[in-house]
PDB file of C-alpha atoms in Angstrom:
ATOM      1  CA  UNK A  69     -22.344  -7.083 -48.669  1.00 67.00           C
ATOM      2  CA  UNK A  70     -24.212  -8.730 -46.260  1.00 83.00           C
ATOM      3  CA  UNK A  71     -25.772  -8.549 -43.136  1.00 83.00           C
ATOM      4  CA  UNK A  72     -23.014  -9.405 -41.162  1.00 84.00           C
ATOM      5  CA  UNK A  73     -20.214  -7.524 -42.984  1.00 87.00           C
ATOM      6  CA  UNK A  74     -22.134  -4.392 -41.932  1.00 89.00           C
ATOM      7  CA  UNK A  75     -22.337  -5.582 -38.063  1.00 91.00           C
ATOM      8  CA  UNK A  76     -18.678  -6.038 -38.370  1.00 92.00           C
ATOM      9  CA  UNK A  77     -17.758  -2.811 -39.335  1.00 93.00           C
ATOM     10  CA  UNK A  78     -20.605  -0.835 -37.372  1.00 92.00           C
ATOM     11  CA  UNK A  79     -19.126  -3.242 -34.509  1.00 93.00           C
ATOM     12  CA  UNK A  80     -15.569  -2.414 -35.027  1.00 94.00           C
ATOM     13  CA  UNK A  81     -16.888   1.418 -34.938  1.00 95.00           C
ATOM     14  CA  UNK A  82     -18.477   1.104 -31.600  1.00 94.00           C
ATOM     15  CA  UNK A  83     -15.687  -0.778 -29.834  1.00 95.00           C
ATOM     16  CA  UNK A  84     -13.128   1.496 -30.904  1.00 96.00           C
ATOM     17  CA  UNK A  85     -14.925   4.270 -29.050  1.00 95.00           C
ATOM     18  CA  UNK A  86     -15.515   2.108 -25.805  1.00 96.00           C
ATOM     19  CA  UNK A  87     -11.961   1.476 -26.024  1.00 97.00           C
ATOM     20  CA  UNK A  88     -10.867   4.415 -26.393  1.00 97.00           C
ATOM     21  CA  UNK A  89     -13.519   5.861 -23.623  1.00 97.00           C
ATOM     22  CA  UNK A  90     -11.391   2.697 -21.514  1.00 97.00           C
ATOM     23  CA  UNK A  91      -7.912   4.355 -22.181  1.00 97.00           C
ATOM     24  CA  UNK A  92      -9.412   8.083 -20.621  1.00 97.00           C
ATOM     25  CA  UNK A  93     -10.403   6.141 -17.689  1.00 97.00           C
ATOM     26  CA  UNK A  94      -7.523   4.380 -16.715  1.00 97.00           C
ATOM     27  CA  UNK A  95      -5.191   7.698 -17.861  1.00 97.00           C
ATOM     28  CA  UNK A  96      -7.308   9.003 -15.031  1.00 96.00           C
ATOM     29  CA  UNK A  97      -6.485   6.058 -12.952  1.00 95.00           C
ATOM     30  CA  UNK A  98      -2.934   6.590 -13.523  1.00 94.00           C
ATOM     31  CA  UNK A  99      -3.047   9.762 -12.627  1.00 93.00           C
ATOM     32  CA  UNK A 100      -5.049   9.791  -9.176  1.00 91.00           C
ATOM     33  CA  UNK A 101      -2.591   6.897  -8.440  1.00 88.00           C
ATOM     34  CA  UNK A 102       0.093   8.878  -8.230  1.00 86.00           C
ATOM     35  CA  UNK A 103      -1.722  10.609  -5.482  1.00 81.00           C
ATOM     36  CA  UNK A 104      -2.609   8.299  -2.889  1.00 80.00           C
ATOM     37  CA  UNK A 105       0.787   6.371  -3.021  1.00 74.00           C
ATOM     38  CA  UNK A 106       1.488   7.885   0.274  1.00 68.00           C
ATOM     39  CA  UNK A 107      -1.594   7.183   1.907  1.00 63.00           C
ATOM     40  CA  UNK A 108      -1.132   4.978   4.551  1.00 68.00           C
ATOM     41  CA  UNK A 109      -4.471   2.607   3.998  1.00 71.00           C
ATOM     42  CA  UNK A 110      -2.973  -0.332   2.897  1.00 74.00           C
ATOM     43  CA  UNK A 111      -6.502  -2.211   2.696  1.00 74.00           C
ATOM     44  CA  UNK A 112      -8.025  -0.180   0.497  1.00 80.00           C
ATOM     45  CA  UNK A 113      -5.051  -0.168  -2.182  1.00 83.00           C
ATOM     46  CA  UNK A 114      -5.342  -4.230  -2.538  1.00 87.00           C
ATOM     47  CA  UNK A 115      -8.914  -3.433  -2.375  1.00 88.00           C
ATOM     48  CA  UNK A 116      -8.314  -2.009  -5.520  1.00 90.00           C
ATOM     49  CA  UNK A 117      -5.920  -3.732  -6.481  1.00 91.00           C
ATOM     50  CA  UNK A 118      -7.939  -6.993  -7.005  1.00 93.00           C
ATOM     51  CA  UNK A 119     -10.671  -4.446  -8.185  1.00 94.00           C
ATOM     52  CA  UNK A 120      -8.451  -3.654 -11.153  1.00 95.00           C
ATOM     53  CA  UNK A 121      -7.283  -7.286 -11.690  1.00 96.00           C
ATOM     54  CA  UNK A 122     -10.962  -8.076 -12.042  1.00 96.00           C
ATOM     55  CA  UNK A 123     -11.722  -4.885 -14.703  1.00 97.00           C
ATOM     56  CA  UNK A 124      -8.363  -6.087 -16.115  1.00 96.00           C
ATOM     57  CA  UNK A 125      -9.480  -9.851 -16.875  1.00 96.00           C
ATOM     58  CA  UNK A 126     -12.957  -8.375 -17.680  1.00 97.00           C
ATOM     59  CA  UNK A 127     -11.212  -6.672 -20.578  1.00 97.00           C
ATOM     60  CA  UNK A 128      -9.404  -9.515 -22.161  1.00 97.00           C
ATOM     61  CA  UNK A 129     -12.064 -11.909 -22.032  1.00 97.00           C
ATOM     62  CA  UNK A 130     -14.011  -9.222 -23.900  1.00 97.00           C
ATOM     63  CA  UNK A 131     -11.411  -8.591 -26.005  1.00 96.00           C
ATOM     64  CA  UNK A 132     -11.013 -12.376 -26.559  1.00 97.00           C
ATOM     65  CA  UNK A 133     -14.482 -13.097 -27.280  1.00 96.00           C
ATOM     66  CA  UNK A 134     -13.995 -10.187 -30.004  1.00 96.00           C
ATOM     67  CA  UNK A 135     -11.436 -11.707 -31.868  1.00 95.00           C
ATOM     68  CA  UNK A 136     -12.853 -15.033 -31.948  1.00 95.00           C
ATOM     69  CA  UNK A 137     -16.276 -13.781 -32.723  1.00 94.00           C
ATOM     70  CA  UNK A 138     -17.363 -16.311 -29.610  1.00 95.00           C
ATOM     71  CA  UNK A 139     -20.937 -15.194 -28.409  1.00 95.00           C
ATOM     72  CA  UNK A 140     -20.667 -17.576 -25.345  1.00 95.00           C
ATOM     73  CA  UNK A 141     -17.528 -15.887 -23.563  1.00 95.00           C
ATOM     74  CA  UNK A 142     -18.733 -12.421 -24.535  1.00 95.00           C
ATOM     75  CA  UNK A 143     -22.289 -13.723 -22.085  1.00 94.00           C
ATOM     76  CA  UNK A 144     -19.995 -14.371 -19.849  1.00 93.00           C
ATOM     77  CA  UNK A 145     -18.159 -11.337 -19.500  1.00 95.00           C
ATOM     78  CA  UNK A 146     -21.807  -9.391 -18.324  1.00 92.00           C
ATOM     79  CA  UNK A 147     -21.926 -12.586 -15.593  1.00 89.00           C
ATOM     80  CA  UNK A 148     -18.542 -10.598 -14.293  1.00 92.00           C
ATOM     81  CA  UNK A 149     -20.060  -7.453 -14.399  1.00 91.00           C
ATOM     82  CA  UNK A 150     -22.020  -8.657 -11.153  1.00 90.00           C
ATOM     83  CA  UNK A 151     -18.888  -8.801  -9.216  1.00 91.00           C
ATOM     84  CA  UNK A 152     -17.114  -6.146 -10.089  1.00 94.00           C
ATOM     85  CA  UNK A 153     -20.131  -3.887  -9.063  1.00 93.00           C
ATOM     86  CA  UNK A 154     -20.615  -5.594  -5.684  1.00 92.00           C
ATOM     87  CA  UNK A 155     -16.950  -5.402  -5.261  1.00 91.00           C
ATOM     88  CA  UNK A 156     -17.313  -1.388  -5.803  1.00 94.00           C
ATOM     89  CA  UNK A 157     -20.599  -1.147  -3.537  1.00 94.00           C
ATOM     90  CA  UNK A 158     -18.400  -2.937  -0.569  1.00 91.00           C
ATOM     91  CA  UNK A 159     -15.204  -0.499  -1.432  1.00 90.00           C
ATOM     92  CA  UNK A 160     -17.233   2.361  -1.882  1.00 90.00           C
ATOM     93  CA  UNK A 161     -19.144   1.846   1.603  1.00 89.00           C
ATOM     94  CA  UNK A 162     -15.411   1.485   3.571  1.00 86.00           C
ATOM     95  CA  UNK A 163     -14.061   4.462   2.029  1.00 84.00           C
ATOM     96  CA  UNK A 164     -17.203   6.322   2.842  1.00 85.00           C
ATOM     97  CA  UNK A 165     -16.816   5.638   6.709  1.00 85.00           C
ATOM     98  CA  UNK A 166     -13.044   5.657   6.327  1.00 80.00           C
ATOM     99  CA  UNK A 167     -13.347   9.686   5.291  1.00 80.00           C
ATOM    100  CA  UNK A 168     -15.962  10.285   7.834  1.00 83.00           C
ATOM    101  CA  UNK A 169     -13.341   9.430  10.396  1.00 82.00           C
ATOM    102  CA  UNK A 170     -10.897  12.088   9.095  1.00 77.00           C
ATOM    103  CA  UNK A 171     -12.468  15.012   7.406  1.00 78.00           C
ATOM    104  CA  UNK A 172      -9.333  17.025   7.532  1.00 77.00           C
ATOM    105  CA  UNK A 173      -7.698  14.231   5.188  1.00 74.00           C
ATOM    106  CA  UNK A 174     -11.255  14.511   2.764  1.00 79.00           C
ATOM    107  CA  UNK A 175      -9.674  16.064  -0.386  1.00 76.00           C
ATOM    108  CA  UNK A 176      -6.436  13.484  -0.508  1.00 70.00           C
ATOM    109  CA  UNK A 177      -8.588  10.523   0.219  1.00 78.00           C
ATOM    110  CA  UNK A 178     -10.945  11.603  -2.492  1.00 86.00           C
ATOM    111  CA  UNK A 179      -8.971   9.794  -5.304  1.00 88.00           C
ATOM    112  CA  UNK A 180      -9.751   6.121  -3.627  1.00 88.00           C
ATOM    113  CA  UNK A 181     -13.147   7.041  -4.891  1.00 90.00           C
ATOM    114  CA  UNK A 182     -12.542   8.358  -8.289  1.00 94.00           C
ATOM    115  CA  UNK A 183     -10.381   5.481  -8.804  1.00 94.00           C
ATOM    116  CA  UNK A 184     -12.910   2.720  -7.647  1.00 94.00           C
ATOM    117  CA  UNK A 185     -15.659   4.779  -9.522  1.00 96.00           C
ATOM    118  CA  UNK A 186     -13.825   4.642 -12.413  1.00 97.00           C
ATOM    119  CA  UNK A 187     -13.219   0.653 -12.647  1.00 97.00           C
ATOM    120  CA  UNK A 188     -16.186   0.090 -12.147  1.00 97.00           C
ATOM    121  CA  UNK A 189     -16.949   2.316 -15.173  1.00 97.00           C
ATOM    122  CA  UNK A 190     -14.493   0.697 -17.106  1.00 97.00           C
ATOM    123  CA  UNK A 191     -15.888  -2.641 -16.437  1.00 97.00           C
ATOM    124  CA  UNK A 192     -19.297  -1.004 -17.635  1.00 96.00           C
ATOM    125  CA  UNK A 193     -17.199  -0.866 -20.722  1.00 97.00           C
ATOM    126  CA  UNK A 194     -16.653  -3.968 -21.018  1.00 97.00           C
ATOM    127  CA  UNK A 195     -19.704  -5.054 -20.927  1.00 96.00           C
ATOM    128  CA  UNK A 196     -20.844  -2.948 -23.367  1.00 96.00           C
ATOM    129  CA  UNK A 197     -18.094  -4.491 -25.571  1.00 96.00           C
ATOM    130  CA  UNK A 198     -19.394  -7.819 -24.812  1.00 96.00           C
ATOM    131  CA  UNK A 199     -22.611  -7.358 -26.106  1.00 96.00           C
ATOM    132  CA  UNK A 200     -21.724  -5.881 -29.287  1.00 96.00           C
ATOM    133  CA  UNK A 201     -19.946  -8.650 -29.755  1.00 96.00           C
ATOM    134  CA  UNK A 202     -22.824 -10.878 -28.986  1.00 95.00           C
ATOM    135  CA  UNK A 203     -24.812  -8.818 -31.623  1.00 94.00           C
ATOM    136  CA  UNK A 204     -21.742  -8.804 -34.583  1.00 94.00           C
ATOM    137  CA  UNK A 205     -21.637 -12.466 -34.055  1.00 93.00           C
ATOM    138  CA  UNK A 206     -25.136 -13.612 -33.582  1.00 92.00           C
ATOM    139  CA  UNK A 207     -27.516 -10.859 -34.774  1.00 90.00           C
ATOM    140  CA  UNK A 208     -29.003 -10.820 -31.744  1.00 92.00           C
ATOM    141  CA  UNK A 209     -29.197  -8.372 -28.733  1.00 90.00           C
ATOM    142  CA  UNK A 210     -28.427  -9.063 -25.588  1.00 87.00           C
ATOM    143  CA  UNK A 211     -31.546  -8.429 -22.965  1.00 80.00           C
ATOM    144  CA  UNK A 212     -30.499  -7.204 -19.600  1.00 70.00           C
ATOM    145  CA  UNK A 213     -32.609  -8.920 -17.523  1.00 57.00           C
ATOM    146  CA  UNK A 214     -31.814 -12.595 -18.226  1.00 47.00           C
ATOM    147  CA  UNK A 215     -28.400 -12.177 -20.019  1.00 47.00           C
ATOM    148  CA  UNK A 216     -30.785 -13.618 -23.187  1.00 51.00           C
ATOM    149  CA  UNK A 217     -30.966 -12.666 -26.557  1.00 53.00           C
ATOM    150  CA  UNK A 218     -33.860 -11.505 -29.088  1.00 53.00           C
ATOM    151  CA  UNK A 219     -33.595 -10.711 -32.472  1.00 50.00           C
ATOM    152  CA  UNK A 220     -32.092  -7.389 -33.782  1.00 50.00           C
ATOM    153  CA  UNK A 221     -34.930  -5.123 -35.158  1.00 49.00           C
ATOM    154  CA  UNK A 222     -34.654  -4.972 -39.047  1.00 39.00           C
TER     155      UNK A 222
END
């Protein structure tokens, strides 16, 4: 065996467990979905609407860059990661002052925020997927700060 046989399977290992920490998420998604289907805020659903569309793409690029082993794309998904956390600060902010204005309504429009909170998690994920599979396909982990790489400790 060699060095990178064992990053692919220790890999593998870790991306099945962000995947499946993915699938609770969005279950949870699903779920709180089914509650504010009768809310009447419009903006906020295609505010998370796009939200997940972004976390969505976010996945299959990771995904992507997984199957092709393509360090490059999987740099590019933490680029995304950006925007789908700015996206969350400006939904986050709007809800906030959106249940300020109705207190009564606090517990029902309490799911716009677990389900915002919870993209953005997911997208987290995804990141975290993209840099293992910088690492199986380089060596090479991925510094925060400057979306760089260094070599893996031995």
């Amino acid at each position: 065996p060699m060095a990178s046989d064992l990053r692919n399977v220790i890999g593998a290992i870790k991306l099945a467990g962000g995947i499946e920490r993915i699938g609770d998420l969005a279950k949870n998604i699903a779920r709180r979905s089914l509650a504010v289907v009768d809310e009447d805020n419009r903006t906020f659903l295609r505010g998370i609407e796009r939200m997940g569309q972004a976390v969505s793409r976010m996945l299959q690029v990771a995904l992507d860059a997984y199957a092709r082993r393509d360090p490059v794309t999987a740099l590019g998904v933490l680029d995304q990661d950006d925007d789908i956390d700015s996206h969350y600060n400006g939904l986050l902010r709007s809800m906030l002052v959106y249940m300020a204005e109705a207190p009564e309504q606090l517990d029902a429009r309490a799911n716009f925020l677990f389900i915002v909170k919870n993209l953005e998690r997911i997208g987290d994920h995804c990141t975290n997927i993209a840099k293992v599979v910088h690492f199986i396909a380089t060596g090479r982990q991925v510094v925060e700060a400057d979306s760089q790489s260094e070599p893996a400790p031995d």
